[in-house]
Amino acid sequence: LKFYLMPKVIVLFFILFLHFQVFSAEKHYLFKRINTTDGLSNSWVRCAYQDDYGYLWFGTDDGLNRYDGRNIKMFRPINYNLSNLGNVTINSICRINESCIWLCTDMGLFRFDLKNEQFHLDSILPPHPVLTAIKDKDNNFWFGTNRGLYKVSLSNKKSSLFQNDPDDPHSLSDNYVNSLLIDSNNELWIGTNKGLCKYNKLENSFDCFYNSNQFETTSGNHIVSLFEDSKHRIWVGTSLDGLIEFSLDSNDPVFKKILEGSICSILEDDDGKLWVGHAAGEGIEIIDLKAFDQGVLKVNLLKNNPLDMNSLGDNSVFNFYKDRNQDIWVSTFGGGVNFYRCRENQFYKVKEQFG
């Protein structure tokens, strides 16, 4: 494997495409709203997960919520004195087995027993913010935190911490890890505040790629989301520099800027459409990947319409999740959860209503 001490970076913008088409209302999206009596604990929903029994779990800015299709039940961790710990921000949910999940929170890593409905603070990681988690095909768990990247093996109950070393170009590019991706080749990609990294299993090190020739934090290197589509393209969402298609050309990194904006989440639906969620009030842009393959950037823009109670509930999108029916749950900053039923081309909405 070849390492990249100072990779040559090629930045190409979406003007490469012969056509750029934006459609604001290709389809009509419908929402079903659920009020506060249904129990959603907070309108800022950060993540979603479907368990083996079909329940949907939502991690919010204030606790965990379980949705059975009709009712929502809220859960919060308690301390050893059985008193509520207060607001607990849940950043990500990761399956351990059919009866247990990990909750990545700003207070540390919790195990949640789905049968007993109990929280347990897991000592396998230090009690500091855990931002994201993923499991690879070798049964290793990876945790992105604000202090580095952890690798955990449950078979031997060992953990390893990877951090940035300014004197080692093959160390992690930055200790703040926002996003993790296991691609179709079981390769681990890491999005940090200062660049994109790929884990080198043989060397137990990292190949790092930068969307500029500078190592300092730039808008294009502050990576918050990663996704691999059905054609094995790697998509990178940045905080300020938009959506980027990443590839390696003769071992040189290529960053193609496709869309502007602050991109928090990326997902492909079953119809070959790439969903791009904006964090800064710009809604959802849906790219037709079939047209994209032909050199045409065809985008459907979905935003809230205050006069249409069936429109997208909130223009700031935090996360996408696809359930076992291939339907899509859209977690938002202030509009609860938005449910898209792909089979019927309809939207529904799980929403907190104040007052």
XYZ file of C-alpha atoms in Angstrom:
355
model
C 0.000 0.000 0.000
C 1.226 3.457 -0.844
C 1.304 6.230 1.724
C 0.633 9.898 1.089
C 3.043 12.224 2.823
C 1.803 15.280 0.953
C -0.820 14.146 -1.558
C -1.358 16.069 -4.729
C -4.855 17.470 -4.518
C -7.052 18.077 -7.503
C -10.180 20.124 -6.857
C -12.840 20.036 -9.552
C -16.110 21.902 -9.293
C -19.571 20.934 -10.462
C -19.247 23.244 -13.495
C -17.772 20.166 -15.147
C -21.325 19.050 -15.739
C -22.967 20.003 -19.001
C -26.270 20.737 -17.289
C -27.238 21.791 -13.804
C -30.960 21.498 -13.184
C -32.803 22.307 -9.961
C -36.369 21.183 -9.435
C -38.127 22.516 -6.361
C -41.318 20.463 -6.598
C -40.855 17.296 -8.609
C -42.934 15.370 -6.072
C -45.402 16.205 -3.368
C -44.157 15.084 0.027
C -46.681 14.408 2.772
C -46.115 14.519 6.518
C -48.036 12.973 9.387
C -47.548 14.941 12.588
C -47.505 13.585 16.135
C -47.953 16.081 18.987
C -46.321 16.272 22.435
C -48.767 13.774 23.915
C -46.886 11.156 21.897
C -43.811 11.885 23.992
C -40.927 12.979 21.739
C -38.553 14.408 24.339
C -36.860 17.047 22.187
C -37.244 18.548 18.729
C -33.509 18.235 17.984
C -33.139 14.617 16.877
C -29.555 13.536 16.196
C -29.831 9.883 15.166
C -32.183 6.983 14.539
C -31.927 3.196 14.793
C -34.290 0.263 14.206
C -33.863 -2.736 16.487
C -34.405 -6.413 15.685
C -37.999 -6.180 16.901
C -38.902 -3.334 14.556
C -38.956 -0.496 17.083
C -37.431 2.828 16.049
C -35.118 4.512 18.522
C -34.333 8.219 18.328
C -31.360 9.865 20.023
C -32.176 13.464 20.841
C -30.665 16.471 22.563
C -32.507 15.268 25.670
C -32.598 11.508 26.002
C -33.593 8.367 24.116
C -37.011 7.787 22.538
C -38.646 4.550 21.383
C -41.333 4.692 18.710
C -43.649 1.753 18.026
C -45.489 3.308 15.101
C -48.062 4.941 17.324
C -46.601 5.859 20.701
C -43.267 7.259 21.863
C -41.622 6.350 25.165
C -38.760 8.410 26.584
C -35.728 7.093 28.471
C -33.043 8.949 30.406
C -30.082 7.509 32.330
C -30.097 7.662 36.105
C -27.196 7.645 38.547
C -26.473 5.191 41.322
C -28.860 7.044 43.614
C -31.620 6.430 41.055
C -31.964 10.130 40.334
C -32.269 11.480 36.815
C -28.986 12.690 35.323
C -30.802 15.417 33.413
C -30.416 16.240 29.752
C -28.296 13.666 27.954
C -27.370 14.362 24.344
C -27.303 11.167 22.279
C -25.137 11.597 19.185
C -25.218 8.102 17.698
C -26.666 4.617 18.257
C -24.788 1.398 17.432
C -26.049 -2.180 17.669
C -24.129 -4.588 19.909
C -26.553 -7.522 19.630
C -30.298 -8.127 19.470
C -30.797 -7.115 23.101
C -28.269 -4.329 23.581
C -27.177 -1.098 21.901
C -24.455 1.444 22.499
C -25.382 5.091 22.960
C -22.727 7.658 22.099
C -23.387 10.636 24.348
C -21.735 13.825 25.501
C -21.313 12.136 28.910
C -19.538 9.062 27.547
C -20.503 5.663 26.177
C -23.618 3.995 27.545
C -24.924 0.476 27.031
C -28.703 0.269 26.869
C -30.453 -3.029 27.574
C -33.444 -3.185 25.247
C -35.253 -5.816 27.339
C -34.711 -4.335 30.801
C -34.738 -0.768 29.476
C -31.720 0.209 31.571
C -28.661 2.375 30.980
C -25.143 1.383 31.996
C -22.163 3.711 31.652
C -19.530 1.585 29.878
C -16.017 1.813 31.305
C -14.455 0.516 28.082
C -14.088 4.185 27.075
C -13.273 7.204 29.260
C -16.283 9.344 30.254
C -15.856 12.068 27.652
C -17.987 12.957 24.581
C -18.438 10.146 22.065
C -19.653 11.453 18.702
C -20.107 8.446 16.428
C -19.724 4.657 16.284
C -19.550 1.907 13.676
C -18.850 -1.833 13.492
C -16.597 -3.356 10.835
C -16.870 -6.811 9.271
C -14.158 -8.146 11.593
C -16.404 -7.444 14.604
C -14.361 -4.478 15.739
C -16.168 -1.412 17.006
C -14.836 2.042 16.217
C -15.732 5.149 18.191
C -15.112 8.718 17.098
C -14.656 11.158 19.964
C -13.402 14.676 20.555
C -10.133 13.171 21.799
C -9.321 10.666 19.091
C -10.446 7.394 17.528
C -10.988 4.251 19.602
C -10.927 0.662 18.361
C -12.713 -1.821 20.629
C -12.708 -5.603 20.461
C -15.382 -7.252 22.584
C -13.780 -10.686 22.187
C -10.799 -9.696 24.321
C -12.300 -6.557 25.862
C -9.401 -4.437 24.691
C -9.433 -0.917 23.328
C -6.856 1.081 21.387
C -6.686 4.846 21.043
C -5.452 6.576 17.895
C -4.562 10.258 18.083
C -2.852 12.891 16.019
C 0.917 13.147 16.243
C 2.179 16.329 14.539
C 5.507 14.615 13.822
C 3.901 11.572 12.163
C 2.164 12.168 8.793
C 0.577 8.708 9.071
C -1.159 9.418 12.340
C -4.787 10.525 12.554
C -5.155 13.949 10.941
C -7.010 15.398 13.943
C -8.360 14.194 17.288
C -11.883 15.471 16.643
C -13.623 12.649 14.763
C -17.027 13.552 13.325
C -17.864 10.714 10.970
C -16.973 7.065 10.280
C -17.605 4.888 7.231
C -16.983 1.196 6.560
C -17.002 0.830 2.772
C -17.861 -2.218 0.664
C -14.247 -3.428 0.958
C -14.371 -3.259 4.768
C -12.075 -0.239 4.704
C -12.482 2.336 7.450
C -12.749 6.016 6.486
C -12.566 8.754 9.098
C -13.828 12.318 8.760
C -12.143 14.764 11.132
C -11.989 18.501 11.649
C -8.789 18.528 9.591
C -9.151 16.149 6.710
C -10.143 12.697 5.501
C -8.292 9.567 6.659
C -8.267 5.922 5.636
C -7.126 3.280 8.102
C -4.229 1.113 6.923
C -4.741 -2.288 8.556
C -1.331 -3.693 7.644
C 0.601 -0.784 9.117
C -1.901 0.144 11.818
C -1.656 3.717 10.586
C -3.548 6.212 8.450
C -3.389 7.601 4.934
C -4.634 11.175 5.149
C -6.042 13.343 2.374
C -6.595 17.093 2.382
C -8.822 19.277 0.247
C -6.033 21.860 -0.039
C -2.236 21.889 0.241
C -2.466 23.191 3.780
C -2.671 21.127 6.955
C -4.540 23.847 8.840
C -8.281 23.624 9.338
C -10.141 24.881 6.284
C -13.785 24.685 5.370
C -13.108 21.898 2.893
C -11.246 19.801 5.451
C -13.837 20.039 8.218
C -15.632 16.790 7.392
C -18.916 15.990 9.125
C -20.428 13.191 7.007
C -19.292 10.281 4.813
C -21.209 7.912 2.529
C -20.540 5.255 -0.118
C -23.179 4.892 -2.837
C -24.181 1.818 -4.866
C -21.495 2.623 -7.458
C -18.868 2.649 -4.670
C -18.301 6.392 -4.890
C -17.246 8.085 -1.660
C -19.220 11.215 -0.835
C -17.916 13.739 1.663
C -20.032 16.309 3.461
C -18.182 19.346 4.831
C -19.241 21.979 7.329
C -18.827 24.957 4.988
C -17.525 23.760 1.629
C -20.448 21.660 0.456
C -20.750 18.158 -0.957
C -17.640 16.566 -2.423
C -17.167 13.419 -4.479
C -13.865 11.840 -3.425
C -11.791 9.402 -5.461
C -8.205 8.278 -5.993
C -6.688 8.858 -9.436
C -3.359 7.016 -9.777
C -3.118 7.217 -5.978
C -3.658 10.990 -6.035
C -6.746 12.238 -4.155
C -9.392 13.959 -6.247
C -11.976 16.207 -4.611
C -14.884 17.164 -6.898
C -17.119 19.793 -5.409
C -20.722 19.052 -6.393
C -22.951 21.218 -4.171
C -22.509 24.224 -1.909
C -23.572 24.318 1.723
C -23.099 22.761 5.130
C -23.714 19.042 4.618
C -24.616 17.045 7.725
C -25.857 13.771 6.219
C -25.862 11.799 2.951
C -27.906 8.745 1.938
C -28.950 6.901 -1.238
C -32.519 5.684 -1.621
C -33.672 2.605 -3.526
C -34.491 4.690 -6.584
C -30.907 5.760 -7.212
C -31.320 9.207 -5.653
C -28.700 10.700 -3.367
C -30.175 12.589 -0.430
C -28.050 15.489 0.790
C -29.061 17.039 4.103
C -28.118 20.650 4.805
C -27.549 21.868 8.352
C -27.927 25.594 7.778
C -31.572 25.921 6.784
C -31.155 24.881 3.152
C -33.300 21.759 3.321
C -32.662 18.575 1.369
C -31.177 18.343 -2.104
C -31.835 15.073 -3.935
C -29.403 14.212 -6.723
C -30.486 11.890 -9.521
C -27.490 9.552 -9.708
C -28.599 8.092 -13.039
C -28.427 11.576 -14.563
C -25.188 12.220 -12.666
C -23.629 9.210 -14.401
C -24.489 10.864 -17.724
C -22.791 14.129 -16.745
C -25.997 15.937 -15.752
C -26.451 17.312 -12.236
C -30.202 17.036 -11.717
C -31.247 18.191 -8.251
C -34.627 18.182 -6.546
C -34.794 20.769 -3.751
C -37.033 20.017 -0.779
C -37.748 22.775 1.766
C -40.320 23.745 4.335
C -43.307 25.743 3.138
C -44.977 27.552 6.068
C -48.264 27.512 4.176
C -48.108 23.776 3.522
C -48.520 21.607 6.610
C -47.399 18.623 4.523
C -44.000 20.073 3.560
C -40.631 19.250 5.155
C -40.895 20.105 8.832
C -37.519 21.789 9.268
C -34.955 23.047 6.768
C -31.966 22.117 8.942
C -31.239 18.403 8.607
C -28.965 16.546 11.003
C -29.139 12.883 9.987
C -30.676 10.329 7.599
C -31.496 6.732 8.526
C -32.837 3.953 6.285
C -34.927 1.287 8.026
C -35.412 -2.374 7.069
C -38.236 -1.425 4.678
C -35.845 0.970 2.934
C -37.917 3.901 4.162
C -36.041 7.008 5.280
C -36.108 8.827 8.616
C -34.882 12.417 8.545
C -33.634 13.773 11.864
C -33.730 17.557 12.097
C -32.385 20.322 14.312
C -35.780 21.678 15.328
C -38.582 19.807 13.578
C -38.461 16.365 15.141
C -38.289 13.324 12.861
C -39.507 13.283 9.262
C -40.494 9.915 7.836
C -40.408 9.176 4.114
C -42.206 6.054 2.908
C -40.337 5.147 -0.278
C -42.887 2.512 -1.233
C -45.676 5.071 -1.495
C -43.637 8.212 -2.227
C -45.046 9.846 0.869
C -43.636 11.717 3.840
C -44.833 11.490 7.409
C -43.620 13.450 10.369
C -42.948 12.728 14.027
C -42.810 16.165 15.602
C -42.535 17.964 18.896
C -45.120 20.714 19.276
C -44.594 23.350 21.923
C -47.237 24.893 24.049
